[in-house]
């Protein structure tokens, strides 16, 4: 999802461990109302239901095989070689900002060893760098302003994005750091 921009369903969120319960969309308004008057665990238990099957769970075999590399170009090679839906995913990734693809992959790999606070600090740092870079504005231009769906990324291809380019997104921000983990350590 990080490399493609694909949306995750509630079932996918459960499968990935990002959620604990599934509440059908039709019940969300009632759940929100119940949360105003009763404890969260009781309200959620009342509305939680059986989740549909996760699409990601059904695709886990080729996802694991194709995405096990730390190299974006290798991931694309594996996706194309796997064929079928995996090849379609490769095509989707190739439409994204090459810088964003490589930085997202690096961010995911780094986050595995971070606390929640450190991961949020990292995402803040990366997010600020993307806001200042050319691809964020270009993506908005292509999708929202001109609606031509033809972004001109800088750089234009994965091989043109160097390791130094990627590393620059993770460099400290100085006084602009979020400092969640440091504040917690000082308490």
CSV table of C-alpha atoms in Angstrom, one decimal:
chain,number,residue,atom,x,y,z
A,1,UNK,CA,0.0,0.0,0.0
A,2,UNK,CA,2.8,2.4,0.8
A,3,UNK,CA,4.4,1.9,-2.7
A,4,UNK,CA,1.2,1.8,-4.7
A,5,UNK,CA,-1.0,4.3,-2.8
A,6,UNK,CA,-3.7,1.5,-2.8
A,7,UNK,CA,-6.4,1.8,-0.2
A,8,UNK,CA,-6.8,-0.8,2.5
A,9,UNK,CA,-10.1,-2.3,3.5
A,10,UNK,CA,-11.2,-2.8,7.1
A,11,UNK,CA,-10.5,-6.5,6.6
A,12,UNK,CA,-7.0,-5.7,5.3
A,13,UNK,CA,-6.4,-3.5,8.3
A,14,UNK,CA,-7.3,-6.4,10.6
A,15,UNK,CA,-5.1,-8.8,8.7
A,16,UNK,CA,-2.2,-6.4,9.0
A,17,UNK,CA,-2.7,-5.8,12.7
A,18,UNK,CA,-3.6,-2.1,12.2
A,19,UNK,CA,-7.1,-2.6,13.7
A,20,UNK,CA,-8.6,-4.8,16.4
A,21,UNK,CA,-12.3,-4.8,15.4
A,22,UNK,CA,-14.4,-4.5,12.3
A,23,UNK,CA,-17.5,-2.3,12.3
A,24,UNK,CA,-19.5,-2.3,9.1
A,25,UNK,CA,-19.7,1.1,7.4
A,26,UNK,CA,-23.5,1.2,7.8
A,27,UNK,CA,-23.0,1.1,11.6
A,28,UNK,CA,-20.3,3.8,11.9
A,29,UNK,CA,-22.7,6.7,12.6
A,30,UNK,CA,-24.4,4.7,15.4
A,31,UNK,CA,-21.0,3.7,16.8
A,32,UNK,CA,-20.0,7.4,16.9
A,33,UNK,CA,-23.1,8.2,18.7
A,34,UNK,CA,-22.7,5.4,21.2
A,35,UNK,CA,-19.1,6.5,21.9
A,36,UNK,CA,-20.4,9.8,23.2
A,37,UNK,CA,-22.3,8.0,26.0
A,38,UNK,CA,-20.6,4.7,26.8
A,39,UNK,CA,-17.1,3.3,27.3
A,40,UNK,CA,-15.3,2.7,24.0
A,41,UNK,CA,-14.8,-1.0,24.6
A,42,UNK,CA,-18.5,-1.6,25.2
A,43,UNK,CA,-19.6,0.5,22.2
A,44,UNK,CA,-17.2,-1.2,19.9
A,45,UNK,CA,-18.1,-4.7,21.2
A,46,UNK,CA,-21.8,-3.9,20.4
A,47,UNK,CA,-21.2,-2.9,16.8
A,48,UNK,CA,-18.2,-5.1,15.9
A,49,UNK,CA,-18.9,-7.8,13.4
A,50,UNK,CA,-17.2,-10.4,11.4
A,51,UNK,CA,-14.9,-8.9,8.8
A,52,UNK,CA,-15.1,-10.0,5.2
A,53,UNK,CA,-12.0,-11.8,3.7
A,54,UNK,CA,-8.9,-9.7,3.3
A,55,UNK,CA,-7.8,-9.3,-0.3
A,56,UNK,CA,-4.2,-8.9,1.0
A,57,UNK,CA,-4.4,-12.2,2.9
A,58,UNK,CA,-5.3,-14.0,-0.4
A,59,UNK,CA,-2.3,-12.3,-2.1
A,60,UNK,CA,0.2,-12.8,0.7
A,61,UNK,CA,2.3,-15.4,-1.2
A,62,UNK,CA,3.2,-13.2,-4.1
A,63,UNK,CA,3.4,-10.1,-2.0
A,64,UNK,CA,5.9,-11.7,0.4
A,65,UNK,CA,8.0,-13.0,-2.5
A,66,UNK,CA,8.0,-9.8,-4.5
A,67,UNK,CA,8.4,-7.2,-1.7
A,68,UNK,CA,11.2,-9.0,0.3
A,69,UNK,CA,13.9,-6.9,-1.4
A,70,UNK,CA,15.1,-3.5,-0.1
A,71,UNK,CA,15.6,-2.3,-3.7
A,72,UNK,CA,12.6,-0.7,-5.5
A,73,UNK,CA,13.9,-1.7,-8.9
A,74,UNK,CA,14.2,-5.3,-7.8
A,75,UNK,CA,10.7,-5.3,-6.4
A,76,UNK,CA,9.4,-4.1,-9.8
A,77,UNK,CA,11.3,-6.8,-11.6
A,78,UNK,CA,9.8,-9.5,-9.3
A,79,UNK,CA,6.3,-8.1,-9.6
A,80,UNK,CA,6.5,-8.1,-13.4
A,81,UNK,CA,8.0,-11.6,-13.4
A,82,UNK,CA,5.2,-12.9,-11.1
A,83,UNK,CA,2.7,-11.7,-13.8
A,84,UNK,CA,-1.1,-11.3,-13.3
A,85,UNK,CA,-2.2,-9.0,-10.6
A,86,UNK,CA,1.4,-8.5,-9.4
A,87,UNK,CA,2.4,-7.2,-12.8
A,88,UNK,CA,-0.6,-4.8,-12.6
A,89,UNK,CA,0.8,-3.6,-9.3
A,90,UNK,CA,4.2,-3.0,-10.9
A,91,UNK,CA,2.4,-0.8,-13.5
A,92,UNK,CA,0.7,1.2,-10.7
A,93,UNK,CA,4.0,1.7,-8.9
A,94,UNK,CA,5.6,3.0,-12.1
A,95,UNK,CA,3.0,5.8,-12.2
A,96,UNK,CA,4.1,7.1,-8.8
A,97,UNK,CA,6.9,9.6,-8.0
A,98,UNK,CA,10.1,7.6,-8.2
A,99,UNK,CA,11.5,9.5,-5.2
A,100,UNK,CA,8.3,8.8,-3.2
A,101,UNK,CA,8.6,5.1,-4.0
A,102,UNK,CA,12.2,4.8,-2.9
A,103,UNK,CA,11.7,7.0,0.2
A,104,UNK,CA,8.5,5.1,1.2
A,105,UNK,CA,10.4,1.8,0.9
A,106,UNK,CA,13.3,3.1,3.0
A,107,UNK,CA,10.9,4.5,5.5
A,108,UNK,CA,9.1,1.2,5.9
A,109,UNK,CA,12.3,-0.7,6.3
A,110,UNK,CA,13.6,1.8,8.9
A,111,UNK,CA,10.4,1.9,10.9
A,112,UNK,CA,10.6,-1.8,11.7
A,113,UNK,CA,13.2,-1.0,14.4
A,114,UNK,CA,11.6,2.2,15.7
A,115,UNK,CA,9.3,2.9,18.6
A,116,UNK,CA,6.0,4.5,17.8
A,117,UNK,CA,7.4,7.9,18.8
A,118,UNK,CA,10.5,7.5,16.6
A,119,UNK,CA,8.4,6.3,13.7
A,120,UNK,CA,6.2,9.4,13.9
A,121,UNK,CA,9.2,11.6,14.1
A,122,UNK,CA,10.6,9.9,11.0
A,123,UNK,CA,7.3,10.4,9.1
A,124,UNK,CA,7.2,14.0,10.1
A,125,UNK,CA,10.7,14.6,8.9
A,126,UNK,CA,10.0,12.8,5.6
A,127,UNK,CA,6.7,14.6,5.2
A,128,UNK,CA,8.2,18.0,5.6
A,129,UNK,CA,10.8,17.2,3.0
A,130,UNK,CA,8.2,16.0,0.5
A,131,UNK,CA,6.2,19.3,1.1
A,132,UNK,CA,9.3,21.2,0.2
A,133,UNK,CA,10.2,19.1,-2.8
A,134,UNK,CA,8.9,19.3,-6.4
A,135,UNK,CA,7.0,16.1,-6.7
A,136,UNK,CA,4.3,17.0,-4.1
A,137,UNK,CA,3.4,20.1,-6.0
A,138,UNK,CA,3.6,18.3,-9.4
A,139,UNK,CA,1.3,15.5,-8.1
A,140,UNK,CA,-1.3,18.1,-7.1
A,141,UNK,CA,-0.9,19.9,-10.4
A,142,UNK,CA,-1.5,16.7,-12.4
A,143,UNK,CA,-4.3,15.3,-10.2
A,144,UNK,CA,-6.2,18.4,-8.9
A,145,UNK,CA,-5.3,21.6,-10.8
A,146,UNK,CA,-4.8,20.6,-14.5
A,147,UNK,CA,-6.3,17.1,-14.1
A,148,UNK,CA,-4.2,15.9,-16.9
A,149,UNK,CA,-3.0,12.9,-14.9
A,150,UNK,CA,0.4,13.3,-16.4
A,151,UNK,CA,2.9,14.2,-13.7
A,152,UNK,CA,6.5,15.1,-14.6
A,153,UNK,CA,8.4,13.7,-11.7
A,154,UNK,CA,11.9,15.0,-10.7
A,155,UNK,CA,13.8,12.8,-11.1
A,156,UNK,CA,11.7,10.9,-13.7
A,157,UNK,CA,12.7,7.3,-13.1
A,158,UNK,CA,13.7,5.0,-10.2
A,159,UNK,CA,17.4,4.6,-11.4
A,160,UNK,CA,17.8,8.4,-11.3
A,161,UNK,CA,16.9,8.5,-7.6
A,162,UNK,CA,20.2,8.1,-5.8
A,163,UNK,CA,20.9,6.7,-2.3
A,164,UNK,CA,21.9,10.2,-1.3
A,165,UNK,CA,18.6,11.6,-2.6
A,166,UNK,CA,16.7,9.1,-0.4
A,167,UNK,CA,18.9,9.7,2.7
A,168,UNK,CA,18.3,13.4,2.5
A,169,UNK,CA,14.7,12.8,3.4
A,170,UNK,CA,15.7,11.3,6.7
A,171,UNK,CA,18.3,13.9,7.7
A,172,UNK,CA,17.6,15.8,11.0
A,173,UNK,CA,15.5,18.9,10.9
A,174,UNK,CA,17.4,20.8,13.6
A,175,UNK,CA,14.9,23.0,15.6
A,176,UNK,CA,12.0,21.8,13.5
A,177,UNK,CA,12.3,18.2,14.8
A,178,UNK,CA,9.1,16.8,16.3
A,179,UNK,CA,10.9,15.4,19.4
A,180,UNK,CA,8.3,13.0,20.7
A,181,UNK,CA,10.7,10.3,21.8
A,182,UNK,CA,13.1,12.9,23.5
A,183,UNK,CA,10.2,14.5,25.4
A,184,UNK,CA,9.1,11.2,26.6
A,185,UNK,CA,12.6,10.3,27.8
A,186,UNK,CA,12.8,13.6,29.8
A,187,UNK,CA,9.5,12.9,31.7
